[in-house]
Coordinates of N, CA and C in Angstrom, one line a residue:
Q198 N 6.0 29.5 8.0 CA 5.6 28.4 8.8 C 4.0 28.4 9.0
V199 N 3.4 27.4 8.5 CA 2.0 27.3 8.7 C 1.7 26.7 10.1
Q200 N 0.7 27.3 10.7 CA 0.3 27.0 12.1 C -1.0 26.2 12.0
L201 N -1.2 25.0 12.6 CA -2.4 24.4 12.7 C -2.9 24.2 14.1
V202 N -4.2 24.5 14.3 CA -4.8 24.5 15.6 C -6.0 23.7 15.6
E203 N -5.9 22.6 16.5 CA -7.0 21.6 16.6 C -7.9 22.0 17.8
S204 N -9.2 21.6 17.6 CA -10.1 21.7 18.8 C -11.2 20.6 18.6
G205 N -12.0 20.4 19.7 CA -13.1 19.6 19.6 C -12.8 18.2 20.4
G206 N -11.7 18.0 21.0 CA -11.5 16.7 21.6 C -12.2 16.7 22.9
G207 N -12.2 15.6 23.6 CA -12.7 15.4 24.9 C -12.9 14.0 25.3
L208 N -13.7 13.9 26.5 CA -14.0 12.6 27.1 C -15.5 12.2 26.7
V209 N -15.7 11.0 26.0 CA -17.0 10.6 25.7 C -17.1 9.2 26.0
Q210 N -18.3 8.7 25.9 CA -18.6 7.3 26.1 C -18.7 6.5 24.8
S211 N -18.4 5.2 25.0 CA -18.5 4.3 23.7 C -19.9 4.5 23.1
G212 N -19.8 4.7 21.7 CA -21.0 4.9 20.9 C -21.3 6.4 20.6
D213 N -20.7 7.3 21.4 CA -21.0 8.7 21.2 C -20.2 9.2 19.9
S214 N -20.4 10.6 19.7 CA -19.9 11.2 18.5 C -19.1 12.4 19.0
L215 N -18.0 12.8 18.2 CA -17.3 14.0 18.4 C -17.0 14.7 17.1
R216 N -16.8 15.9 17.0 CA -16.4 16.6 15.9 C -15.2 17.3 16.1
L217 N -14.1 17.1 15.4 CA -12.8 17.7 15.5 C -12.7 18.9 14.4
S218 N -12.1 19.9 14.8 CA -11.8 21.0 13.8 C -10.3 21.3 13.8
C219 N -9.8 21.7 12.6 CA -8.5 22.2 12.6 C -8.5 23.4 11.6
V220 N -7.8 24.4 12.0 CA -7.7 25.6 11.3 C -6.2 25.9 11.0
A221 N -6.0 26.2 9.7 CA -4.7 26.5 9.2 C -4.5 28.1 9.2
S222 N -3.3 28.5 9.6 CA -3.1 29.9 9.7 C -2.9 30.7 8.3
E223 N -2.6 29.9 7.2 CA -2.4 30.5 6.0 C -3.4 29.8 5.1
R224 N -3.6 30.6 4.0 CA -4.6 30.0 3.0 C -3.9 28.9 2.2
S225 N -4.4 27.8 1.9 CA -3.9 26.8 1.2 C -4.3 26.8 -0.3
T226 N -3.7 25.9 -1.1 CA -3.9 25.9 -2.5 C -4.8 24.6 -2.8
R227 N -5.3 24.5 -4.0 CA -6.1 23.5 -4.4 C -5.3 22.2 -4.4
E228 N -4.0 22.3 -4.6 CA -3.1 21.1 -4.6 C -2.8 20.6 -3.2
D229 N -3.0 21.3 -2.3 CA -2.7 20.8 -0.9 C -3.8 19.8 -0.3
A230 N -3.4 19.2 0.7 CA -4.3 18.1 1.3 C -4.1 18.5 2.9
M231 N -5.2 18.2 3.6 CA -5.2 18.2 5.1 C -5.9 17.0 5.5
G232 N -5.6 16.7 6.8 CA -6.2 15.4 7.4 C -5.7 15.2 8.8
W233 N -5.8 13.9 9.2 CA -5.7 13.6 10.6 C -4.9 12.3 10.7
F234 N -4.0 12.3 11.7 CA -3.4 11.1 12.3 C -3.8 11.0 13.7
R235 N -3.6 9.9 14.3 CA -3.8 9.8 15.8 C -2.7 8.9 16.3
Q236 N -2.4 9.2 17.6 CA -1.4 8.4 18.3 C -1.7 8.1 19.8
A237 N -1.8 6.8 20.0 CA -2.2 6.3 21.3 C -0.9 6.0 22.1
P238 N -0.8 6.1 23.5 CA 0.3 5.8 24.2 C 1.0 4.5 23.8
G239 N 2.3 4.5 23.5 CA 3.0 3.3 23.3 C 2.8 2.9 21.9
K240 N 2.1 3.6 21.0 CA 1.8 3.2 19.7 C 2.3 4.1 18.7
E241 N 2.5 3.6 17.3 CA 2.9 4.4 16.4 C 1.7 5.3 15.8
R242 N 2.2 6.4 15.2 CA 1.2 7.3 14.7 C 0.3 6.7 13.5
E243 N -0.9 6.7 13.6 CA -1.8 6.0 12.7 C -2.6 6.9 11.8
F244 N -2.5 6.6 10.5 CA -3.4 7.4 9.6 C -4.8 7.4 9.9
V245 N -5.6 8.4 9.9 CA -7.0 8.4 10.1 C -7.8 8.8 8.9
A246 N -7.5 10.0 8.4 CA -8.2 10.5 7.1 C -7.5 11.6 6.6
A247 N -7.8 11.9 5.3 CA -7.2 13.0 4.6 C -8.2 13.5 3.5
I248 N -8.1 14.8 3.2 CA -8.9 15.3 2.1 C -8.1 16.3 1.2
R249 N -8.3 16.2 0.0 CA -7.7 17.2 -0.8 C -8.5 18.5 -0.9
L250 N -7.7 19.6 -0.8 CA -8.4 20.9 -0.7 C -9.0 21.3 -2.0
G251 N -8.6 20.7 -3.2 CA -9.3 20.9 -4.4 C -9.7 19.5 -4.9
G252 N -10.9 19.5 -5.5 CA -11.4 18.2 -6.0 C -12.2 17.5 -4.9
S253 N -12.4 16.1 -5.1 CA -13.2 15.5 -4.1 C -12.6 14.2 -3.4
G254 N -11.3 14.3 -3.5 CA -10.6 13.0 -3.0 C -10.5 13.0 -1.4
T255 N -11.0 11.9 -0.9 CA -10.9 11.6 0.6 C -10.4 10.3 0.8
Y256 N -9.8 10.1 1.9 CA -9.1 8.9 2.2 C -9.3 8.5 3.7
Y257 N -9.5 7.3 4.0 CA -9.7 6.9 5.3 C -8.8 5.7 5.8
G258 N -8.4 5.6 7.0 CA -7.8 4.4 7.6 C -8.8 3.3 7.6
D259 N -8.4 2.1 7.6 CA -9.2 0.9 7.7 C -10.0 1.0 8.9
S260 N -9.5 1.3 10.1 CA -10.1 1.2 11.3 C -11.2 2.2 11.5
V261 N -11.3 3.2 10.6 CA -12.2 4.4 10.9 C -13.2 4.5 9.8
K262 N -13.0 3.9 8.7 CA -13.9 4.1 7.5 C -15.2 3.5 8.0
D263 N -16.2 4.2 7.4 CA -17.6 3.9 7.6 C -18.1 4.4 9.0
R264 N -17.2 5.0 9.8 CA -17.6 5.6 11.1 C -17.2 7.2 11.1
F265 N -16.1 7.5 10.5 CA -15.6 8.9 10.5 C -15.8 9.5 9.2
I266 N -16.0 10.8 9.1 CA -16.2 11.6 7.9 C -15.4 12.8 8.0
I267 N -14.5 13.0 7.0 CA -13.7 14.2 6.9 C -14.3 15.1 5.9
S268 N -14.3 16.5 6.3 CA -14.8 17.5 5.4 C -14.0 18.7 5.4
R269 N -14.3 19.7 4.6 CA -13.4 20.9 4.6 C -14.3 22.1 4.3
D270 N -13.7 23.3 4.7 CA -14.3 24.5 4.4 C -13.0 25.3 3.8
S271 N -12.8 25.2 2.6 CA -11.6 25.7 2.1 C -11.4 27.2 2.3
A272 N -12.6 27.9 2.2 CA -12.6 29.4 2.2 C -12.1 29.8 3.7
K273 N -12.2 29.0 4.7 CA -11.9 29.3 6.0 C -10.6 28.5 6.5
N274 N -9.9 27.9 5.6 CA -8.8 26.9 5.8 C -9.0 26.1 6.9
T275 N -10.2 25.3 6.9 CA -10.6 24.5 8.0 C -10.9 23.1 7.5
V276 N -10.6 22.2 8.4 CA -10.9 20.8 8.0 C -11.6 20.2 9.2
F277 N -12.5 19.3 9.0 CA -13.4 18.8 10.1 C -13.2 17.3 10.0
L278 N -13.4 16.7 11.3 CA -13.4 15.2 11.3 C -14.7 14.9 12.2
Q279 N -15.7 14.3 11.7 CA -16.8 13.8 12.3 C -16.6 12.5 12.7
M280 N -16.5 12.2 14.0 CA -16.3 10.8 14.5 C -17.5 10.2 15.1
N281 N -18.1 9.2 14.5 CA -19.3 8.5 15.0 C -19.0 7.2 15.6
S282 N -19.9 6.6 16.4 CA -19.7 5.3 16.9 C -18.5 5.1 17.5
L283 N -18.0 6.0 18.3 CA -16.6 5.8 19.0 C -16.6 4.8 19.8
R284 N -15.3 4.2 19.8 CA -14.9 3.0 20.5 C -13.7 3.3 21.5
P285 N -13.6 2.5 22.5 CA -12.4 2.8 23.4 C -11.1 2.8 22.6
E286 N -11.0 1.9 21.6 CA -9.7 1.9 20.8 C -9.5 3.1 20.0
D287 N -10.4 4.0 19.9 CA -10.3 5.3 19.2 C -9.6 6.4 20.1
T288 N -9.4 6.0 21.4 CA -8.7 6.8 22.3 C -7.2 7.1 21.9
A289 N -7.0 8.4 21.7 CA -5.6 8.8 21.2 C -5.6 10.4 21.2
V290 N -4.3 10.9 20.9 CA -4.1 12.2 20.6 C -4.3 12.3 19.0
Y291 N -5.2 13.2 18.6 CA -5.5 13.4 17.2 C -4.7 14.6 16.7
H292 N -3.9 14.4 15.6 CA -3.1 15.5 15.2 C -3.6 15.8 13.7
C293 N -3.8 17.1 13.5 CA -4.0 17.6 12.1 C -2.8 17.8 11.4
F294 N -2.9 17.6 10.1 CA -1.8 18.0 9.2 C -2.2 18.7 8.0
L295 N -1.3 19.3 7.3 CA -1.3 19.9 6.1 C -0.2 19.5 5.3
R296 N -0.5 18.8 4.0 CA 0.6 18.5 3.2 C 0.5 19.4 1.9
P297 N 1.6 20.3 1.8 CA 1.5 21.1 0.6 C 1.8 20.4 -0.7
G298 N 1.2 20.9 -1.7 CA 1.6 20.4 -3.0 C 0.9 19.1 -3.3
R299 N 1.0 18.7 -4.5 CA 0.3 17.4 -5.0 C 1.0 16.1 -4.3
A300 N 0.2 15.3 -3.8 CA 0.8 14.0 -3.2 C -0.2 12.9 -3.5
I301 N 0.4 11.8 -3.8 CA -0.4 10.6 -4.0 C -0.9 10.2 -2.7
A302 N -2.0 9.3 -2.7 CA -2.6 8.8 -1.4 C -1.5 8.2 -0.5
A303 N -0.7 7.4 -1.1 CA 0.4 6.7 -0.3 C 1.3 7.7 0.6
I304 N 1.5 8.8 0.0 CA 2.3 9.8 0.7 C 1.4 10.5 1.8
L305 N 0.2 10.7 1.5 CA -0.7 11.2 2.6 C -0.8 10.4 3.7
R306 N -0.8 9.0 3.5 CA -1.0 8.0 4.5 C 0.3 7.7 5.3
D307 N 1.4 8.3 4.9 CA 2.7 8.0 5.5 C 3.1 9.0 6.4
P308 N 3.2 8.8 7.7 CA 3.5 10.0 8.7 C 5.0 10.4 8.5
A309 N 5.8 9.6 7.9 CA 7.2 10.1 7.7 C 7.3 11.1 6.7
Q310 N 6.4 11.3 5.8 CA 6.5 12.2 4.7 C 6.3 13.6 5.3
S311 N 7.2 14.6 4.9 CA 7.1 15.9 5.4 C 5.8 16.6 5.3
R312 N 5.4 17.2 6.3 CA 4.1 18.0 6.2 C 4.1 18.9 7.6
Y313 N 3.2 19.9 7.6 CA 2.9 20.5 8.8 C 2.0 19.8 9.8
W314 N 2.3 19.9 11.1 CA 1.5 19.2 12.1 C 0.9 20.3 13.1
G315 N -0.2 19.8 13.7 CA -0.8 20.6 14.8 C -0.3 19.9 16.0
Q316 N -0.6 20.6 17.2 CA -0.1 20.1 18.5 C -0.9 18.8 19.0
G317 N -2.1 18.7 18.5 CA -2.9 17.6 18.8 C -4.1 18.0 19.8
T318 N -5.1 17.1 19.7 CA -6.2 17.3 20.7 C -6.5 15.8 21.2
Q319 N -6.8 15.8 22.5 CA -6.9 14.5 23.2 C -8.4 14.0 22.9
V320 N -8.6 12.8 22.5 CA -9.9 12.1 22.4 C -9.9 10.9 23.3
T321 N -10.7 10.7 24.3 CA -10.8 9.7 25.3 C -12.2 9.1 25.2
V322 N -12.2 7.8 24.9 CA -13.5 7.1 24.8 C -13.6 6.0 25.9
S323 N -14.6 6.2 26.8 CA -14.7 5.2 27.9 C -15.7 4.1 27.6
S324 N -15.4 3.0 28.1 CA -16.3 1.8 27.8 C -17.5 1.8 28.7

């Protein structure tokens, strides 16, 4: 069972930046992907970003592209989410995920597809 531990959340003001980190307990393969979803109170889990651990594939949700950047350190089983120009609507619990094996982008974007999840880290953006 892979354990994922997120860190870096907090309370910031609109326009500020935050960097989230997620460490996986086990070494992943090049075919795996890691990324982030977020969930605000009363809302469905929303895809934020994903990155393939081999190759250069990155994917972003429409609401965060051009503001957020996902990156990885495969040697340390770690993925990062640099969040810039934060807005109050970015307020949510951010959950890291690891999806083993090859998966097309549509699968990475679907929270119902099986994967490992972290417990989440709270991000709150005040106006």
